[in-house]
Short mmCIF file of C-alpha atoms and ligand atoms in Angstrom, two decimals:
data_model
loop_
_atom_site.label_atom_id
_atom_site.label_comp_id
_atom_site.label_asym_id
_atom_site.label_seq_id
_atom_site.Cartn_x
_atom_site.Cartn_y
_atom_site.Cartn_z
CA MET A 949 24.70 23.37 21.16
CA LEU A 950 25.10 21.86 24.99
CA GLN A 951 23.21 25.50 26.61
CA LYS A 952 20.03 25.18 24.68
CA THR A 953 19.89 21.77 25.26
CA SER A 954 19.75 22.52 28.87
CA HIS A 955 17.39 25.51 28.65
CA PHE A 956 15.55 22.63 28.18
CA MET A 957 16.35 20.01 30.05
CA ARG A 958 14.54 21.18 33.27
CA GLN A 959 15.23 18.83 36.36
CA ALA A 960 12.18 19.89 37.89
CA ASN A 961 8.27 20.08 37.71
CA LEU A 962 6.10 22.71 36.70
CA ILE A 963 3.50 22.83 38.76
CA ASN A 964 1.28 26.35 38.55
CA GLY A 965 3.24 28.06 36.63
CA GLU A 966 6.28 27.61 39.28
CA TRP A 967 8.96 24.90 38.57
CA VAL A 968 9.09 23.03 41.47
CA GLN A 969 11.46 19.80 43.11
CA ALA A 970 9.37 16.87 45.07
CA ASP A 971 7.98 17.19 48.55
CA SER A 972 10.40 15.03 49.45
CA GLY A 973 13.31 16.32 47.80
CA GLN A 974 13.28 12.73 46.28
CA THR A 975 14.72 12.49 42.53
CA ILE A 976 15.08 9.25 39.62
CA ASP A 977 17.44 9.06 37.91
CA VAL A 978 17.85 10.02 33.89
CA ILE A 979 20.00 7.60 32.01
CA ASN A 980 21.08 7.87 28.71
CA PRO A 981 20.32 3.76 26.96
CA ALA A 982 23.72 3.58 24.64
CA THR A 983 26.09 4.68 27.29
CA GLY A 984 24.37 3.04 30.47
CA LEU A 985 25.32 6.34 32.37
CA LYS A 986 23.46 9.26 34.11
CA ILE A 987 22.06 12.51 32.50
CA GLY A 988 20.44 13.82 35.18
CA THR A 989 17.28 13.61 37.48
CA VAL A 990 14.18 14.70 37.80
CA PRO A 991 11.51 14.96 40.77
CA LYS A 992 9.99 12.07 42.35
CA ALA A 993 6.62 13.43 43.03
CA GLY A 994 3.60 11.81 44.09
CA GLY A 995 0.19 12.01 45.14
CA ALA A 996 0.63 15.57 46.73
CA GLU A 997 2.45 17.38 43.97
CA THR A 998 -0.40 15.74 41.87
CA ARG A 999 -3.62 17.39 43.53
CA ARG A 1000 -1.72 20.61 43.48
CA ALA A 1001 -1.49 20.12 39.52
CA ILE A 1002 -4.58 19.23 39.10
CA GLU A 1003 -6.10 21.98 41.48
CA ALA A 1004 -3.59 24.84 39.46
CA ALA A 1005 -5.00 23.00 35.97
CA GLU A 1006 -8.84 23.86 37.27
CA GLU A 1007 -7.93 27.59 38.32
CA ALA A 1008 -6.24 28.11 35.40
CA PHE A 1009 -9.51 26.63 32.92
CA LYS A 1010 -11.44 29.54 34.60
CA SER A 1011 -10.48 31.91 32.29
CA PHE A 1012 -8.05 29.79 29.56
CA ARG A 1013 -12.14 27.99 28.86
CA LYS A 1014 -13.02 31.69 28.15
CA THR A 1015 -10.19 32.21 25.34
CA SER A 1016 -11.35 33.09 21.96
CA ALA A 1017 -10.41 29.90 19.07
CA LEU A 1018 -8.63 32.48 17.31
CA GLU A 1019 -6.44 33.74 20.37
CA ARG A 1020 -5.52 29.47 21.08
CA SER A 1021 -5.17 28.94 17.64
CA LYS A 1022 -2.71 31.78 17.56
CA LEU A 1023 -0.72 30.49 20.51
CA LEU A 1024 -0.67 27.15 18.95
CA ARG A 1025 0.44 28.52 16.24
CA LYS A 1026 3.37 29.65 17.70
CA LEU A 1027 4.13 26.74 20.00
CA HIS A 1028 4.49 24.71 16.37
CA ASP A 1029 7.20 27.86 15.55
CA ALA A 1030 9.11 27.21 19.04
CA ILE A 1031 9.43 23.64 18.83
CA MET A 1032 10.66 24.06 14.58
CA ASP A 1033 13.50 26.44 16.19
CA ASN A 1034 14.45 24.27 18.49
CA GLN A 1035 13.77 21.17 16.50
CA ASP A 1036 17.79 20.32 16.43
CA VAL A 1037 18.49 20.60 20.26
CA LEU A 1038 14.82 19.02 21.28
CA ALA A 1039 16.13 16.14 19.21
CA GLU A 1040 19.37 16.12 20.72
CA LEU A 1041 17.50 15.63 23.82
CA LEU A 1042 15.35 13.26 23.22
CA THR A 1043 18.12 11.01 21.37
CA LEU A 1044 20.14 11.74 24.62
CA GLU A 1045 17.34 9.89 26.63
CA GLN A 1046 15.40 7.92 23.85
CA GLY A 1047 18.38 6.27 22.03
CA LYS A 1048 16.38 6.87 18.53
CA SER A 1049 18.91 8.21 16.19
CA LEU A 1050 19.02 11.91 15.52
CA THR A 1051 17.43 12.03 11.77
CA GLU A 1052 14.55 10.14 13.91
CA SER A 1053 13.91 12.05 16.75
CA ARG A 1054 14.29 15.39 14.68
CA GLY A 1055 11.31 13.48 12.61
CA GLU A 1056 9.50 12.96 15.94
CA VAL A 1057 9.99 16.55 16.97
CA GLY A 1058 8.93 17.50 13.02
CA SER A 1059 5.27 15.93 13.78
CA SER A 1060 4.53 17.44 17.44
CA ALA A 1061 5.17 20.55 15.56
CA ALA A 1062 3.27 19.15 12.60
CA TYR A 1063 0.26 18.03 15.13
CA VAL A 1064 0.31 21.06 17.23
CA LEU A 1065 -0.64 23.56 13.29
CA TRP A 1066 -3.23 20.93 12.56
CA PHE A 1067 -5.14 21.39 16.22
CA ALA A 1068 -4.38 25.28 16.05
CA GLU A 1069 -5.95 25.12 12.75
CA GLU A 1070 -9.08 22.75 14.42
CA ALA A 1071 -9.29 24.99 17.32
CA ARG A 1072 -11.44 27.19 14.87
CA ARG A 1073 -13.82 24.88 13.35
CA THR A 1074 -14.97 23.29 16.32
CA TYR A 1075 -18.68 24.14 14.92
CA GLY A 1076 -21.71 23.05 16.76
CA ASP A 1077 -25.06 22.56 15.17
CA VAL A 1078 -28.35 24.85 14.77
CA VAL A 1079 -30.88 21.61 14.36
CA PRO A 1080 -34.78 22.05 12.92
CA SER A 1081 -36.41 22.56 16.05
CA PRO A 1082 -39.89 20.33 16.45
CA TRP A 1083 -41.42 23.37 18.08
CA ALA A 1084 -42.70 26.80 16.65
CA ASP A 1085 -41.36 28.82 19.18
CA ARG A 1086 -38.12 27.29 20.36
CA ARG A 1087 -34.85 26.78 18.75
CA ILE A 1088 -32.28 24.06 19.43
CA LEU A 1089 -28.72 24.41 19.47
CA VAL A 1090 -25.64 22.27 19.90
CA THR A 1091 -22.51 23.52 21.38
CA LYS A 1092 -19.43 22.56 22.23
CA GLU A 1093 -17.14 23.24 25.12
CA PRO A 1094 -14.34 22.13 26.62
CA VAL A 1095 -14.42 19.06 28.93
CA GLY A 1096 -12.10 20.95 31.62
CA VAL A 1097 -8.95 19.50 33.32
CA VAL A 1098 -6.94 16.47 31.30
CA ALA A 1099 -4.82 14.07 32.76
CA ALA A 1100 -2.09 13.22 30.28
CA ILE A 1101 -0.04 10.00 31.01
CA THR A 1102 2.39 9.41 27.87
CA PRO A 1103 5.16 6.67 26.67
CA TRP A 1104 8.74 6.31 26.34
CA ASN A 1105 9.14 4.96 22.82
CA PHE A 1106 7.51 8.78 21.70
CA PRO A 1107 8.34 11.05 24.61
CA SER A 1108 7.62 14.31 22.17
CA SER A 1109 5.37 13.47 19.25
CA MET A 1110 2.94 11.84 22.15
CA LEU A 1111 2.23 14.44 24.28
CA SER A 1112 1.12 16.34 21.13
CA ARG A 1113 -1.55 14.21 20.11
CA LYS A 1114 -2.79 15.20 23.70
CA LEU A 1115 -1.93 18.47 24.51
CA GLY A 1116 -2.35 20.02 20.75
CA PRO A 1117 -6.20 18.87 20.99
CA ALA A 1118 -6.77 19.52 24.60
CA LEU A 1119 -4.93 23.17 24.42
CA ALA A 1120 -6.68 23.82 20.93
CA ALA A 1121 -10.48 23.25 22.59
CA GLY A 1122 -9.89 24.96 26.13
CA CYS A 1123 -8.70 22.50 28.57
CA THR A 1124 -6.27 22.58 30.49
CA ALA A 1125 -4.00 19.88 31.38
CA VAL A 1126 -1.58 17.71 34.39
CA VAL A 1127 1.24 15.73 31.90
CA LYS A 1128 2.78 12.23 33.53
CA PRO A 1129 5.86 11.45 31.12
CA ALA A 1130 7.28 8.47 31.33
CA SER A 1131 10.17 8.13 34.23
CA GLN A 1132 12.52 6.86 31.63
CA THR A 1133 12.54 9.83 29.21
CA PRO A 1134 10.72 12.76 31.35
CA TYR A 1135 12.86 15.85 29.50
CA SER A 1136 11.18 16.02 26.13
CA GLY A 1137 7.76 16.09 28.70
CA LEU A 1138 9.03 18.40 30.39
CA ALA A 1139 10.37 20.84 27.56
CA TRP A 1140 6.63 20.99 26.56
CA GLY A 1141 6.99 22.73 29.90
CA ALA A 1142 9.14 25.56 29.00
CA LEU A 1143 8.07 26.34 25.59
CA CYS A 1144 4.32 26.49 26.80
CA GLU A 1145 5.62 29.11 28.57
CA GLU A 1146 7.93 31.01 26.24
CA VAL A 1147 4.82 30.95 23.35
CA GLY A 1148 2.34 32.97 26.91
CA PHE A 1149 0.25 30.13 27.51
CA PRO A 1150 -0.93 31.21 30.69
CA LYS A 1151 0.37 29.58 34.14
CA GLY A 1152 -1.77 26.97 35.08
CA VAL A 1153 -2.54 25.92 31.80
CA VAL A 1154 -0.01 23.48 31.28
CA ASN A 1155 0.90 21.38 34.54
CA ILE A 1156 3.59 18.66 34.21
CA VAL A 1157 4.82 16.18 37.07
CA THR A 1158 7.02 13.22 36.83
CA GLY A 1159 7.74 10.64 39.21
CA SER A 1160 5.96 7.83 41.20
CA ALA A 1161 3.69 6.45 38.20
CA GLY A 1162 1.59 4.72 40.58
CA GLU A 1163 0.89 7.51 43.10
CA ILE A 1164 0.63 10.11 39.97
CA GLY A 1165 -2.07 7.68 38.01
CA ASP A 1166 -4.16 6.83 41.37
CA GLU A 1167 -4.72 10.81 41.75
CA LEU A 1168 -4.91 11.27 37.96
CA CYS A 1169 -7.74 8.64 38.17
CA THR A 1170 -9.93 9.44 41.16
CA ASN A 1171 -9.58 13.02 41.46
CA PRO A 1172 -13.21 14.66 40.35
CA LEU A 1173 -11.85 18.08 39.09
CA VAL A 1174 -10.18 15.66 36.44
CA LYS A 1175 -12.28 15.11 33.99
CA LYS A 1176 -10.42 13.08 30.93
CA ILE A 1177 -7.66 10.98 30.95
CA THR A 1178 -5.58 10.83 27.44
CA PHE A 1179 -3.29 7.95 27.69
CA THR A 1180 -0.46 5.90 25.24
CA GLY A 1181 1.56 2.83 26.78
CA SER A 1182 0.78 -0.62 27.23
CA THR A 1183 -2.97 -2.73 27.17
CA GLU A 1184 -2.59 -4.25 30.86
CA ILE A 1185 -2.00 -0.18 32.30
CA GLY A 1186 -4.68 0.97 30.07
CA LYS A 1187 -7.33 -1.45 31.09
CA MET A 1188 -6.09 -0.40 34.88
CA LEU A 1189 -6.29 3.52 33.71
CA ILE A 1190 -9.97 2.93 32.85
CA GLN A 1191 -10.92 0.74 35.86
CA LYS A 1192 -9.78 3.53 38.42
CA SER A 1193 -11.29 6.80 36.23
CA ALA A 1194 -14.92 4.63 36.34
CA MET A 1195 -15.84 5.90 39.98
CA THR A 1196 -15.64 9.31 38.56
CA VAL A 1197 -16.97 8.18 35.35
CA LYS A 1198 -13.75 10.10 33.08
CA LYS A 1199 -13.77 10.37 29.54
CA VAL A 1200 -11.08 8.09 28.40
CA SER A 1201 -9.05 7.97 25.48
CA MET A 1202 -6.61 5.01 25.39
CA GLU A 1203 -3.80 4.19 22.36
CA LEU A 1204 -2.63 0.79 23.56
CA GLY A 1205 -0.67 -1.88 22.85
CA GLY A 1206 -0.49 -3.35 19.00
CA ASN A 1207 -0.20 -6.88 16.94
CA ALA A 1208 0.46 -5.38 13.62
CA PRO A 1209 0.34 -7.28 11.04
CA PHE A 1210 1.98 -7.15 7.29
CA LEU A 1211 1.03 -9.14 4.70
CA VAL A 1212 2.82 -9.61 1.47
CA PHE A 1213 0.80 -11.38 -1.31
CA ASP A 1214 2.24 -13.27 -4.24
CA ASP A 1215 1.23 -10.45 -6.33
CA ALA A 1216 2.88 -7.87 -5.25
CA ASP A 1217 5.72 -5.21 -5.60
CA LEU A 1218 8.62 -7.77 -3.20
CA ASP A 1219 10.99 -4.62 -3.42
CA ARG A 1220 8.95 -1.82 -2.60
CA ALA A 1221 7.10 -4.70 0.40
CA VAL A 1222 11.13 -4.83 1.50
CA GLN A 1223 11.17 -1.48 2.04
CA GLY A 1224 7.83 -0.89 4.03
CA ALA A 1225 8.99 -4.02 5.45
CA ILE A 1226 12.21 -2.12 6.80
CA ALA A 1227 10.84 1.17 8.08
CA ALA A 1228 7.31 -1.11 9.77
CA LYS A 1229 9.74 -3.07 11.55
CA TYR A 1230 12.66 -1.24 12.51
CA ARG A 1231 11.99 2.48 13.14
CA ASN A 1232 12.60 3.00 16.68
CA SER A 1233 14.36 0.11 17.08
CA GLY A 1234 11.20 -1.88 16.76
CA GLN A 1235 9.79 0.09 20.06
CA THR A 1236 6.13 1.62 18.69
CA CYS A 1237 2.83 -0.30 18.54
CA VAL A 1238 2.41 -0.09 15.25
CA CYS A 1239 5.67 -1.84 14.16
CA THR A 1240 5.20 -5.44 12.68
CA ASN A 1241 4.77 -7.88 14.87
CA ARG A 1242 3.82 -10.48 12.38
CA PHE A 1243 5.30 -10.65 8.82
CA PHE A 1244 2.84 -13.16 6.75
CA VAL A 1245 4.40 -14.02 2.85
CA GLN A 1246 2.70 -16.05 0.36
CA GLU A 1247 4.28 -18.96 -0.55
CA GLY A 1248 5.54 -18.34 -4.26
CA ILE A 1249 7.11 -15.40 -2.80
CA TYR A 1250 8.15 -16.35 1.00
CA ASP A 1251 11.74 -17.34 -0.07
CA LYS A 1252 12.69 -14.30 -2.18
CA PHE A 1253 11.09 -12.41 0.67
CA VAL A 1254 12.65 -13.41 3.33
CA GLU A 1255 16.16 -13.16 1.67
CA LYS A 1256 15.73 -9.58 0.72
CA LEU A 1257 14.62 -8.40 4.16
CA ALA A 1258 17.36 -10.59 5.66
CA GLU A 1259 19.46 -8.50 3.13
CA ALA A 1260 18.33 -5.39 4.00
CA SER A 1261 18.42 -5.77 7.98
CA LYS A 1262 22.11 -7.03 8.24
CA LYS A 1263 22.97 -3.23 5.63
CA LEU A 1264 20.66 -1.26 8.88
CA LYS A 1265 23.51 0.70 10.74
CA VAL A 1266 23.51 0.68 14.39
CA GLY A 1267 25.03 2.88 16.99
CA SER A 1268 24.86 5.41 19.15
CA GLY A 1269 21.69 8.04 17.95
CA LEU A 1270 23.87 11.00 18.12
CA ASP A 1271 26.51 9.69 15.48
CA ASP A 1272 26.29 10.20 12.20
CA GLY A 1273 24.45 7.42 9.98
CA VAL A 1274 22.93 5.47 12.61
CA GLN A 1275 19.59 3.77 11.74
CA GLN A 1276 19.05 2.32 14.63
CA GLY A 1277 19.33 2.99 18.76
CA PRO A 1278 19.62 1.10 21.35
CA LEU A 1279 16.70 -0.66 23.14
CA ILE A 1280 15.55 1.35 25.96
CA ASP A 1281 17.30 -0.95 28.50
CA VAL A 1282 18.35 -4.25 29.30
CA LYS A 1283 15.32 -5.92 30.26
CA ALA A 1284 13.78 -4.30 27.12
CA VAL A 1285 16.59 -6.73 25.88
CA GLU A 1286 15.97 -10.11 27.84
CA LYS A 1287 12.45 -9.64 26.57
CA VAL A 1288 13.66 -9.80 23.34
CA GLU A 1289 15.90 -12.75 23.87
CA GLU A 1290 13.30 -14.49 25.17
CA PHE A 1291 11.07 -14.17 22.08
CA ILE A 1292 13.97 -15.28 19.88
CA GLU A 1293 14.59 -18.47 21.97
CA ASP A 1294 10.97 -19.38 22.01
CA ALA A 1295 10.98 -19.63 18.60
CA VAL A 1296 14.42 -21.38 17.42
CA ALA A 1297 12.98 -23.95 20.21
CA LYS A 1298 9.57 -24.31 18.24
CA GLY A 1299 11.56 -24.74 14.77
CA GLY A 1300 11.88 -20.87 13.80
CA LYS A 1301 15.54 -20.48 11.60
CA ILE A 1302 17.42 -17.82 12.09
CA VAL A 1303 17.97 -16.11 8.72
CA SER A 1304 19.85 -12.84 10.06
CA GLY A 1305 20.50 -10.86 13.90
CA GLY A 1306 19.39 -13.13 16.16
CA LYS A 1307 21.70 -11.74 19.31
CA ARG A 1308 23.18 -9.15 21.22
CA HIS A 1309 25.43 -6.57 19.00
CA ALA A 1310 28.88 -6.25 19.08
CA LEU A 1311 28.48 -2.84 20.55
CA GLY A 1312 27.29 -4.33 23.94
CA GLY A 1313 24.62 -2.53 26.17
CA SER A 1314 20.88 -2.70 25.14
CA PHE A 1315 22.23 -2.56 21.26
CA PHE A 1316 20.83 -5.27 19.58
CA GLU A 1317 21.17 -6.72 15.79
CA PRO A 1318 18.24 -6.38 13.57
CA THR A 1319 16.35 -10.17 13.48
CA VAL A 1320 15.07 -11.96 10.56
CA ILE A 1321 13.47 -15.51 11.45
CA SER A 1322 11.62 -17.86 8.90
CA GLY A 1323 9.51 -20.31 9.53
CA ALA A 1324 7.43 -19.16 11.94
CA LYS A 1325 4.53 -21.13 13.57
CA SER A 1326 1.38 -19.67 15.85
CA ASN A 1327 2.42 -21.46 18.58
CA MET A 1328 5.20 -19.44 19.25
CA LYS A 1329 4.61 -16.13 21.75
CA PHE A 1330 5.25 -13.54 18.50
CA MET A 1331 1.96 -14.93 17.44
CA LYS A 1332 -0.43 -13.44 20.26
CA ASP A 1333 2.21 -11.01 22.66
CA GLU A 1334 4.04 -7.46 21.61
CA ILE A 1335 7.55 -8.06 20.90
CA PHE A 1336 8.72 -4.52 21.16
CA GLY A 1337 12.50 -5.05 19.75
CA PRO A 1338 13.84 -5.36 16.45
CA ILE A 1339 12.74 -9.02 15.54
CA ALA A 1340 10.92 -9.88 12.19
CA PRO A 1341 9.46 -12.95 12.41
CA VAL A 1342 8.20 -14.91 9.03
CA PHE A 1343 5.14 -16.73 8.35
CA LYS A 1344 4.22 -18.85 5.63
CA PHE A 1345 0.78 -18.68 3.59
CA LYS A 1346 -1.25 -20.01 0.90
CA THR A 1347 -4.94 -18.33 1.03
CA GLU A 1348 -5.69 -14.90 0.83
CA ALA A 1349 -8.64 -16.19 3.91
CA GLU A 1350 -6.36 -17.73 5.77
CA ALA A 1351 -3.72 -14.81 6.13
CA ILE A 1352 -6.21 -13.02 6.77
CA GLU A 1353 -8.02 -15.34 9.56
CA GLN A 1354 -4.56 -15.54 10.85
CA ALA A 1355 -3.60 -11.59 11.22
CA ASN A 1356 -6.60 -11.27 12.91
CA ASP A 1357 -6.03 -13.89 14.98
CA THR A 1358 -5.63 -11.58 18.18
CA GLU A 1359 -6.76 -9.37 21.18
CA PHE A 1360 -5.27 -6.54 19.52
CA GLY A 1361 -6.36 -4.04 16.47
CA LEU A 1362 -4.52 -0.86 16.50
CA ALA A 1363 -2.18 -0.74 12.89
CA CYS A 1364 -1.72 -3.49 10.14
CA TYR A 1365 -0.11 -3.47 6.26
CA PHE A 1366 -0.39 -5.87 2.93
CA TYR A 1367 0.93 -5.46 -0.14
CA THR A 1368 -0.68 -6.70 -3.46
CA GLY A 1369 -0.92 -5.47 -7.17
CA ASP A 1370 -4.76 -6.87 -7.49
CA LEU A 1371 -6.64 -3.55 -6.87
CA GLY A 1372 -10.17 -6.06 -5.57
CA ARG A 1373 -7.76 -7.30 -3.39
CA ALA A 1374 -6.80 -4.14 -2.23
CA PHE A 1375 -10.67 -3.91 -0.96
CA ARG A 1376 -11.33 -7.32 0.05
CA VAL A 1377 -8.31 -7.08 2.12
CA MET A 1378 -8.45 -3.65 3.76
CA GLU A 1379 -12.18 -4.59 4.35
CA GLY A 1380 -11.80 -7.79 6.20
CA LEU A 1381 -8.55 -7.00 8.72
CA LYS A 1382 -10.41 -5.61 11.69
CA TYR A 1383 -7.72 -3.03 12.32
CA GLY A 1384 -8.16 1.08 13.28
CA MET A 1385 -5.52 1.70 10.93
CA VAL A 1386 -4.32 -0.14 7.60
CA GLY A 1387 -1.28 0.63 5.08
CA VAL A 1388 -2.04 -0.97 1.77
CA ASN A 1389 1.16 -0.76 -0.12
CA GLU A 1390 2.96 1.47 2.84
CA GLY A 1391 4.71 0.94 5.83
CA ILE A 1392 4.64 4.00 7.40
CA ILE A 1393 1.36 6.12 7.33
CA THR A 1394 0.75 7.95 10.51
CA THR A 1395 -0.06 12.02 9.81
CA PRO A 1396 -1.32 14.60 11.79
CA GLU A 1397 -4.81 15.11 9.58
CA ALA A 1398 -5.54 11.04 9.79
CA PRO A 1399 -7.09 9.74 13.05
CA PHE A 1400 -4.74 7.33 14.18
CA GLY A 1401 -6.31 4.76 16.78
CA GLY A 1402 -7.19 1.41 17.25
CA VAL A 1403 -10.22 -1.87 17.44
CA LYS A 1404 -10.54 -4.29 20.66
CA GLU A 1405 -7.92 -4.38 23.17
CA SER A 1406 -5.67 -1.24 21.39
CA GLY A 1407 -8.19 1.61 22.44
CA LEU A 1408 -10.41 3.84 22.65
CA GLY A 1409 -10.86 7.07 20.19
CA SER A 1410 -8.76 8.58 17.48
CA GLU A 1411 -5.63 11.03 17.70
CA GLY A 1412 -5.47 13.03 14.94
CA GLY A 1413 -7.36 14.02 11.67
CA TYR A 1414 -10.72 15.96 12.84
CA GLN A 1415 -11.62 13.54 15.02
CA GLY A 1416 -8.54 13.86 17.29
CA MET A 1417 -10.34 17.09 18.73
CA THR A 1418 -14.12 15.81 19.88
CA ASP A 1419 -12.83 13.52 23.11
CA TYR A 1420 -11.94 16.99 23.74
CA LEU A 1421 -15.17 18.73 23.93
CA ASP A 1422 -18.60 17.91 25.44
CA THR A 1423 -21.83 18.43 23.42
CA LYS A 1424 -24.08 21.06 25.18
CA TYR A 1425 -27.48 21.02 23.31
CA VAL A 1426 -29.71 24.70 24.44
CA CYS A 1427 -33.29 24.62 23.77
CA ILE A 1428 -34.36 28.53 24.03
CA GLY A 1429 -37.54 28.49 24.46
CA GLY A 1430 -41.20 31.20 24.92
CA LEU A 1431 -40.11 32.65 21.36
CA GLY A 1432 -43.34 33.84 20.75
CA LEU A 1433 -43.02 32.66 16.66
P1 ADP B 137 5.42 1.06 28.37
O1 ADP B 137 6.38 1.07 29.21
O2 ADP B 137 5.24 -0.43 27.35
O3 ADP B 137 5.53 2.62 27.65
P2 ADP B 137 3.14 0.94 30.28
O4 ADP B 137 1.67 1.12 30.13
O5 ADP B 137 4.25 0.66 31.32
O6 ADP B 137 3.74 0.98 29.07
O7 ADP B 137 3.68 2.75 30.55
C1 ADP B 137 3.37 3.95 29.95
C2 ADP B 137 2.65 5.27 30.97
O8 ADP B 137 1.89 4.45 31.64
C3 ADP B 137 4.59 5.37 31.44
O9 ADP B 137 4.07 7.08 31.58
C4 ADP B 137 3.93 4.79 33.07
O10 ADP B 137 4.90 5.63 34.37
C5 ADP B 137 2.50 5.27 33.02
N1 ADP B 137 2.02 4.27 33.94
C6 ADP B 137 2.50 3.11 34.47
N2 ADP B 137 2.16 1.93 35.96
C7 ADP B 137 1.40 3.14 35.73
C8 ADP B 137 0.17 3.48 36.83
N3 ADP B 137 0.26 2.23 37.54
N4 ADP B 137 -0.39 4.32 36.43
C9 ADP B 137 -0.43 5.56 36.06
N5 ADP B 137 0.26 5.30 35.07
C10 ADP B 137 1.11 4.37 35.20
#
């Protein structure tokens, strides 16, 4: 097991088929959040290494773009198989650097493989059109072509699966890529390099650089060879990347922050709602962009819901992700814990009541207790800001209209959830919520078949679904004239 892990734990960057160190020889330490101990290092690369990676991707694009859709589909299917063959080892590596439970890591790696398989299938369906021509002697074709070199920047919360939604469609379309994984969790990203090599993607098709986010990001955004930036992370950094990419008019896909509301109506199946709430709140210790940020519960079942949610949250087993049966691992670092504490202090100062949890876990480090706060009010910080931690603030509402208004009162628009037993209400609320994704009586909804993406300041574009390919393809209109018909 350990030997296999070290095979995937690459402490080097992949540029043009070579595993290399930073020009300066400098490295960044990678820390296990469960122990605070160093796992290893990765190169601290900057602009020069990134430029070489982009040039390698551009060179590789010249031939990769000419491969047939079937060839790329077969390579992606092999990649899917390689991921699944190594699911346990890759999951262990993910837990080591990220902290989430092994169960969740296996799920994430499985999800990565599922996205790759989906895009292996979609690769063969990038159809164009033959459009009825207004001219008797001309024909109109519309074709799809890969955009070119794609830059992918990914976050630490899903270091494996976020890449599958970017590399999957990029490779399916015939693009080449330069990837920058988050510095906290680089190994799961670098492992994609080892896997792509293993299954036979040509050198330079996938390049991976780690290091200074600012320097690497600047090069990726300003280098004219890069035709598309795909990013998952904070809205703040996303806005900056859009601005920087504007000078070379790159395509951009942005999966940014969320502020997911979770509405529970009096007519809901309460136990189902609580079960969904636990999954939608505490998965990955609350560190996902689709995690519930605000619960809105109708007054008739408010007390019962709070009681059941608190009860269920207390049962969650907190510990090192590698230990058996653990459901909630540590937060990514102590800074994240301090941020969670600020949210709680603010809520308590404004009259919120801690019903369960509320403090650092007895295990120490960056472990935090799953927390439920009742009496949440709209002047509390979590009304507007993303918590990214295991706190469940519960607001009370009276009417459907009021619940929709409060749920929409945010600049974000990624995921939202609601529970009701009334069909008419289900449609009214679904249509009233200004979000890119809606779970009706479901707390976990992500799947490769469906388009994942936000509206408002939560992002641009979709990942997954047939829509997930479109941003990696240029549309070309071809007019064939002089046919003499
Ligand atoms: P979070 O830390 O919440 O995941 P960030 O937006 O800070 O969100 O980070 C997401 C990714 O963006 C990471 O890979 C990070 O290294 C990268 N990043 C951070 N700052 C920059 C930047 N200035 N340019 C490019 N990438 C950046």
